Amino acid sequence: MAIERTLSIIKPDAVGKNVIGDIIRRFEENGLSVIGTRMTHLSAAEAGRFYAVHEGRPFYNDLCAFMSSGPILAMVLEGKNAVKLNRQLMGATNPKEAEAGSIRADHADSIEANAVHGSDSLDNAAIEIAFFFADLDLHSRR
Ligand code: CMP
């Protein structure tokens, strides 16, 4: 299995609930290493740039407002099959459909306030990592 990097964001709802540590614990206990972190508070325009792929969808404006409503923690996870593994640990986008024991089943309140974001492919991971981090900010454990 390939060693991959993926972007994870702990969203404003989960930061506000003070569950950053619980979420990172799940990543580390499942073999992922945090190789870069950045806490930031996006403007609505910055959130819009990050989620540009969703521009025009009915939830886009609400998504940008929510993602700029408070601080987030962006991080880069590294490990075997990191993109898929992170998405398994997160659970389905809609917490009503999220697998028991997943991050969203335990911490998300709605499809919008759904605790975490994770890159959906290796190509998008590279784009999303570059949105928040420079190479010098990343510290591989390999
Ligand atoms: P995320 O994985 O961050 O990617 C885009 C986000 O849009 C998604 O999680 C949801 O929080 C949000 N969203 C809101 N409504 C929808 C919807 N109907 N379908 C998909 N994503 C939605």
mmCIF file of C-alpha atoms and ligand atoms in Angstrom:
data_model
loop_
_atom_site.group_PDB
_atom_site.id
_atom_site.type_symbol
_atom_site.label_atom_id
_atom_site.label_comp_id
_atom_site.label_asym_id
_atom_site.label_seq_id
_atom_site.Cartn_x
_atom_site.Cartn_y
_atom_site.Cartn_z
ATOM 1 C CA MET A 1 0.000 0.000 0.000
ATOM 2 C CA ALA A 2 1.270 3.428 -0.941
ATOM 3 C CA ILE A 3 2.241 6.047 1.614
ATOM 4 C CA GLU A 4 -0.006 9.029 0.874
ATOM 5 C CA ARG A 5 -0.698 12.514 2.187
ATOM 6 C CA THR A 6 -4.177 13.970 2.587
ATOM 7 C CA LEU A 7 -5.712 17.169 3.935
ATOM 8 C CA SER A 8 -7.963 17.073 6.982
ATOM 9 C CA ILE A 9 -9.885 20.062 8.332
ATOM 10 C CA ILE A 10 -11.480 20.117 11.758
ATOM 11 C CA LYS A 11 -14.425 22.432 11.061
ATOM 12 C CA PRO A 12 -15.725 25.329 13.219
ATOM 13 C CA ASP A 13 -18.386 23.168 14.925
ATOM 14 C CA ALA A 14 -15.881 20.574 16.151
ATOM 15 C CA VAL A 15 -13.310 23.200 17.159
ATOM 16 C CA GLY A 16 -16.100 24.901 19.134
ATOM 17 C CA LYS A 17 -16.962 21.613 20.876
ATOM 18 C CA ASN A 18 -13.341 21.238 22.016
ATOM 19 C CA VAL A 19 -12.912 17.819 20.389
ATOM 20 C CA ILE A 20 -9.695 18.506 18.437
ATOM 21 C CA GLY A 21 -7.800 16.051 20.627
ATOM 22 C CA ASP A 22 -10.358 13.266 20.234
ATOM 23 C CA ILE A 23 -10.282 13.606 16.433
ATOM 24 C CA ILE A 24 -6.482 13.618 16.197
ATOM 25 C CA ARG A 25 -6.319 10.615 18.564
ATOM 26 C CA ARG A 26 -8.437 8.625 16.081
ATOM 27 C CA PHE A 27 -6.050 9.476 13.240
ATOM 28 C CA GLU A 28 -2.956 8.533 15.243
ATOM 29 C CA GLU A 29 -4.452 5.319 16.646
ATOM 30 C CA ASN A 30 -5.234 4.220 13.084
ATOM 31 C CA GLY A 31 -1.718 4.697 11.767
ATOM 32 C CA LEU A 32 -1.873 8.223 10.363
ATOM 33 C CA SER A 33 0.770 10.789 11.341
ATOM 34 C CA VAL A 34 0.061 14.519 11.599
ATOM 35 C CA ILE A 35 2.923 16.098 9.611
ATOM 36 C CA GLY A 36 1.656 19.702 9.555
ATOM 37 C CA THR A 37 -1.004 21.748 11.332
ATOM 38 C CA ARG A 38 -2.411 25.239 10.990
ATOM 39 C CA MET A 39 -5.218 26.879 12.934
ATOM 40 C CA THR A 40 -6.810 29.686 10.977
ATOM 41 C CA HIS A 41 -10.079 31.576 10.585
ATOM 42 C CA LEU A 42 -11.058 31.749 6.918
ATOM 43 C CA SER A 43 -12.939 34.670 5.408
ATOM 44 C CA ALA A 44 -16.036 33.746 3.385
ATOM 45 C CA ALA A 45 -14.074 34.534 0.207
ATOM 46 C CA GLU A 46 -11.226 32.208 1.255
ATOM 47 C CA ALA A 47 -13.716 29.440 2.082
ATOM 48 C CA GLY A 48 -15.256 30.028 -1.338
ATOM 49 C CA ARG A 49 -11.881 29.578 -3.026
ATOM 50 C CA PHE A 50 -11.209 26.366 -1.082
ATOM 51 C CA TYR A 51 -14.625 24.935 -2.036
ATOM 52 C CA ALA A 52 -14.635 26.385 -5.581
ATOM 53 C CA VAL A 53 -15.484 22.934 -6.966
ATOM 54 C CA HIS A 54 -18.932 23.290 -5.308
ATOM 55 C CA GLU A 55 -19.631 26.799 -6.677
ATOM 56 C CA GLY A 56 -23.156 26.965 -8.090
ATOM 57 C CA ARG A 57 -24.514 24.141 -5.927
ATOM 58 C CA PRO A 58 -27.466 25.099 -3.697
ATOM 59 C CA PHE A 59 -25.484 24.667 -0.480
ATOM 60 C CA TYR A 60 -22.406 26.644 -1.591
ATOM 61 C CA ASN A 61 -23.195 30.006 0.057
ATOM 62 C CA ASP A 62 -24.230 28.387 3.353
ATOM 63 C CA LEU A 63 -21.103 26.208 3.253
ATOM 64 C CA CYS A 64 -18.861 29.271 2.819
ATOM 65 C CA ALA A 65 -20.673 31.107 5.640
ATOM 66 C CA PHE A 66 -20.341 28.113 7.949
ATOM 67 C CA MET A 67 -16.673 27.482 7.164
ATOM 68 C CA SER A 68 -15.882 31.128 7.946
ATOM 69 C CA SER A 69 -17.981 31.212 11.153
ATOM 70 C CA GLY A 70 -15.087 30.314 13.464
ATOM 71 C CA PRO A 71 -11.566 28.924 13.585
ATOM 72 C CA ILE A 72 -10.645 25.680 11.848
ATOM 73 C CA LEU A 73 -7.681 23.358 12.219
ATOM 74 C CA ALA A 74 -6.156 22.308 8.906
ATOM 75 C CA MET A 75 -3.698 19.437 8.992
ATOM 76 C CA VAL A 76 -1.811 17.116 6.715
ATOM 77 C CA LEU A 77 -2.059 13.400 7.477
ATOM 78 C CA GLU A 78 0.510 10.940 6.180
ATOM 79 C CA GLY A 79 0.320 7.158 6.121
ATOM 80 C CA LYS A 80 -0.609 4.041 4.179
ATOM 81 C CA ASN A 81 -3.683 4.677 2.023
ATOM 82 C CA ALA A 82 -4.178 7.994 3.847
ATOM 83 C CA VAL A 83 -6.867 9.399 1.514
ATOM 84 C CA LYS A 84 -9.210 6.405 1.848
ATOM 85 C CA LEU A 85 -8.390 5.693 5.479
ATOM 86 C CA ASN A 86 -9.156 9.286 6.493
ATOM 87 C CA ARG A 87 -12.510 9.123 4.713
ATOM 88 C CA GLN A 88 -13.365 5.839 6.457
ATOM 89 C CA LEU A 89 -12.536 7.372 9.839
ATOM 90 C CA MET A 90 -14.660 10.464 9.024
ATOM 91 C CA GLY A 91 -17.766 8.512 7.961
ATOM 92 C CA ALA A 92 -20.408 9.597 5.442
ATOM 93 C CA THR A 93 -20.889 13.328 4.671
ATOM 94 C CA ASN A 94 -24.380 13.239 6.167
ATOM 95 C CA PRO A 95 -24.015 12.216 9.817
ATOM 96 C CA LYS A 96 -27.388 10.437 9.632
ATOM 97 C CA GLU A 97 -25.694 7.987 7.241
ATOM 98 C CA ALA A 98 -22.307 7.884 8.971
ATOM 99 C CA GLU A 99 -21.065 4.522 10.230
ATOM 100 C CA ALA A 100 -21.282 3.955 13.993
ATOM 101 C CA GLY A 101 -18.014 4.891 15.654
ATOM 102 C CA SER A 102 -16.938 7.276 12.879
ATOM 103 C CA ILE A 103 -15.951 10.886 13.610
ATOM 104 C CA ARG A 104 -19.111 12.284 12.023
ATOM 105 C CA ALA A 105 -21.394 9.777 13.763
ATOM 106 C CA ASP A 106 -19.916 10.861 17.088
ATOM 107 C CA HIS A 107 -19.385 14.605 16.563
ATOM 108 C CA ALA A 108 -21.413 15.955 13.605
ATOM 109 C CA ASP A 109 -24.812 17.645 14.000
ATOM 110 C CA SER A 110 -25.883 18.033 10.352
ATOM 111 C CA ILE A 111 -24.649 17.668 6.778
ATOM 112 C CA GLU A 112 -23.278 21.223 7.055
ATOM 113 C CA ALA A 113 -21.908 21.141 10.604
ATOM 114 C CA ASN A 114 -20.259 17.794 9.956
ATOM 115 C CA ALA A 115 -17.103 18.166 12.059
ATOM 116 C CA VAL A 116 -14.421 17.330 9.487
ATOM 117 C CA HIS A 117 -13.401 17.628 5.854
ATOM 118 C CA GLY A 118 -11.085 15.211 4.070
ATOM 119 C CA SER A 119 -9.677 15.204 0.537
ATOM 120 C CA ASP A 120 -11.583 12.839 -1.768
ATOM 121 C CA SER A 121 -8.678 11.827 -4.052
ATOM 122 C CA LEU A 122 -4.897 11.950 -4.207
ATOM 123 C CA ASP A 123 -5.015 14.676 -6.865
ATOM 124 C CA ASN A 124 -7.354 16.841 -4.791
ATOM 125 C CA ALA A 125 -5.237 16.177 -1.690
ATOM 126 C CA ALA A 126 -2.229 17.770 -3.403
ATOM 127 C CA ILE A 127 -4.313 20.816 -4.394
ATOM 128 C CA GLU A 128 -5.911 21.172 -0.948
ATOM 129 C CA ILE A 129 -2.607 20.712 0.924
ATOM 130 C CA ALA A 130 -1.044 23.467 -1.224
ATOM 131 C CA PHE A 131 -3.968 25.781 -0.333
ATOM 132 C CA PHE A 132 -2.905 25.812 3.345
ATOM 133 C CA PHE A 133 0.727 24.672 3.514
ATOM 134 C CA ALA A 134 4.148 25.296 2.019
ATOM 135 C CA ASP A 135 6.529 22.344 1.673
ATOM 136 C CA LEU A 136 8.629 23.740 4.523
ATOM 137 C CA ASP A 137 5.620 23.413 6.881
ATOM 138 C CA LEU A 138 5.439 19.620 6.424
ATOM 139 C CA HIS A 139 7.570 17.213 8.442
ATOM 140 C CA SER A 140 7.372 13.659 7.123
ATOM 141 C CA ARG A 141 7.910 10.687 9.527
ATOM 142 C CA ARG A 142 8.915 8.320 6.737
HETATM 143 P P1 CMP B 1 -17.095 18.392 2.961
HETATM 144 O O1 CMP B 1 -16.517 17.032 3.004
HETATM 145 O O2 CMP B 1 -16.351 19.467 3.670
HETATM 146 O O3 CMP B 1 -17.296 18.847 1.432
HETATM 147 C C1 CMP B 1 -18.254 19.810 1.049
HETATM 148 C C2 CMP B 1 -19.233 20.119 2.143
HETATM 149 O O4 CMP B 1 -20.455 20.704 1.748
HETATM 150 C C3 CMP B 1 -19.622 18.840 2.830
HETATM 151 O O5 CMP B 1 -18.553 18.323 3.565
HETATM 152 C C4 CMP B 1 -20.844 19.288 3.631
HETATM 153 O O6 CMP B 1 -20.493 19.768 4.917
HETATM 154 C C5 CMP B 1 -21.382 20.468 2.813
HETATM 155 N N1 CMP B 1 -22.722 20.195 2.301
HETATM 156 C C6 CMP B 1 -23.826 20.853 2.657
HETATM 157 N N2 CMP B 1 -24.888 20.368 1.999
HETATM 158 C C7 CMP B 1 -24.452 19.369 1.206
HETATM 159 C C8 CMP B 1 -25.097 18.467 0.298
HETATM 160 N N3 CMP B 1 -26.397 18.501 0.057
HETATM 161 N N4 CMP B 1 -24.312 17.556 -0.337
HETATM 162 C C9 CMP B 1 -22.972 17.508 -0.105
HETATM 163 N N5 CMP B 1 -22.318 18.334 0.742
HETATM 164 C C10 CMP B 1 -23.063 19.263 1.406
#
